[in-house]
Amino acid sequence: MACVGCDNTMVRFIRSVDTLESMKDFLVSHGIVRDTVNCPSCGSICNLKFNIGKEELAYGCKKQLDQQKCNFFRRAKKDTFIGAPHLSVDQILKFCALWCILPNPRQKTLIAEIKIKARIVVYWSNFCREVCLDWVYDNRRQIGGPGKVVEIDGSKFCRQKYKRGRLNEGQWVFGGVERGNARNFFVVTVENRDAETLVNIILQWILPGTTIVSDCWKDYNSLENEDFVQLRANHSVEFVDTAESGDIHIKNLRRLAGEHVTVNKKNIEKKWLSRKYSVPVFGLNKRHFEGHFAEHIFKTNFPRSRLICEFFKRAAVLYPPPH
């Protein structure tokens, strides 16, 4: 029985997995574990059972062979998403559900609700972000297209020691948001901010014919040779193009004749602002940022009520249960 898409609030989810049998049904329906496996010794079908005494899911076979019983036994958690250490099945379900629903910062809530240590919260949070990264890699798509406007910008994520003093070396990220559809966006970490790097990123993520709104960064100049229309907005001024045709005489602004385009970058700057509030001030490395942005991208692509369902279904794709 595969899940075809369940809607869950946090309260509804907790109620739906409040028994051992309901937990087993949820894990099976979302592909985390298999309902049955074949016994490697005798070939019999072994059903998934919850060992109440040890509170663990397992497969077992006690079929009588010629002179002895088949004693096949295997824990269902082995080599699956719920096979990672530290947490019971009940704790894993509740942790992942809370992790999906709650925004950052949520560490104190997870510690209090799941009754676990901070280091386990960090371990499992990174583990959950790997699931989001896998989904993002499989669902990458170009945004924009003819008649569409995409705002692009770069931003540096860095931290201050004890919230004061000089900023430590951080991580540059580059991204774009399609105007009118905030779910269509991309974010990538960059080591070099030269023209070649940025142009290659834009060619990879933005469809030809897109109108691009950028700042006055000189490295964007070469985009004019890449089948894109470039608009450059000065950060200190909000430009509104109301001309009907021909060139307009505003420094650092270019457009196609007859187009009406408001040149600002509020959408992409909102993305940076929201991410900077939620990205912790430790572990500033490329993988760390990719994980946090993947979490953001994953969560913005599904309704809140579908997050828990889609997360576990993706976890089953990343860690398919063995036969």
PDB file of C-alpha atoms in Angstrom, residues 238-243 250 253 261-263:
ATOM      1  CA  GLU A 238      14.521  52.197  -7.660  1.00  0.00           C
ATOM      2  CA  PHE A 239      13.984  52.600 -11.402  1.00  0.00           C
ATOM      3  CA  VAL A 240      10.537  52.338 -12.959  1.00  0.00           C
ATOM      4  CA  ASP A 241      10.506  52.182 -16.755  1.00  0.00           C
ATOM      5  CA  THR A 242       7.413  53.934 -18.125  1.00  0.00           C
ATOM      6  CA  ALA A 243       8.745  54.800 -21.584  1.00  0.00           C
ATOM      7  CA  ILE A 250      19.127  56.670 -17.308  1.00  0.00           C
ATOM      8  CA  LEU A 253      19.664  50.896 -17.319  1.00  0.00           C
ATOM      9  CA  VAL A 261       9.880  46.601 -16.543  1.00  0.00           C
ATOM     10  CA  THR A 262      10.193  47.747 -12.955  1.00  0.00           C
ATOM     11  CA  VAL A 263      13.890  47.409 -12.211  1.00  0.00           C
TER      12      VAL A 263
END
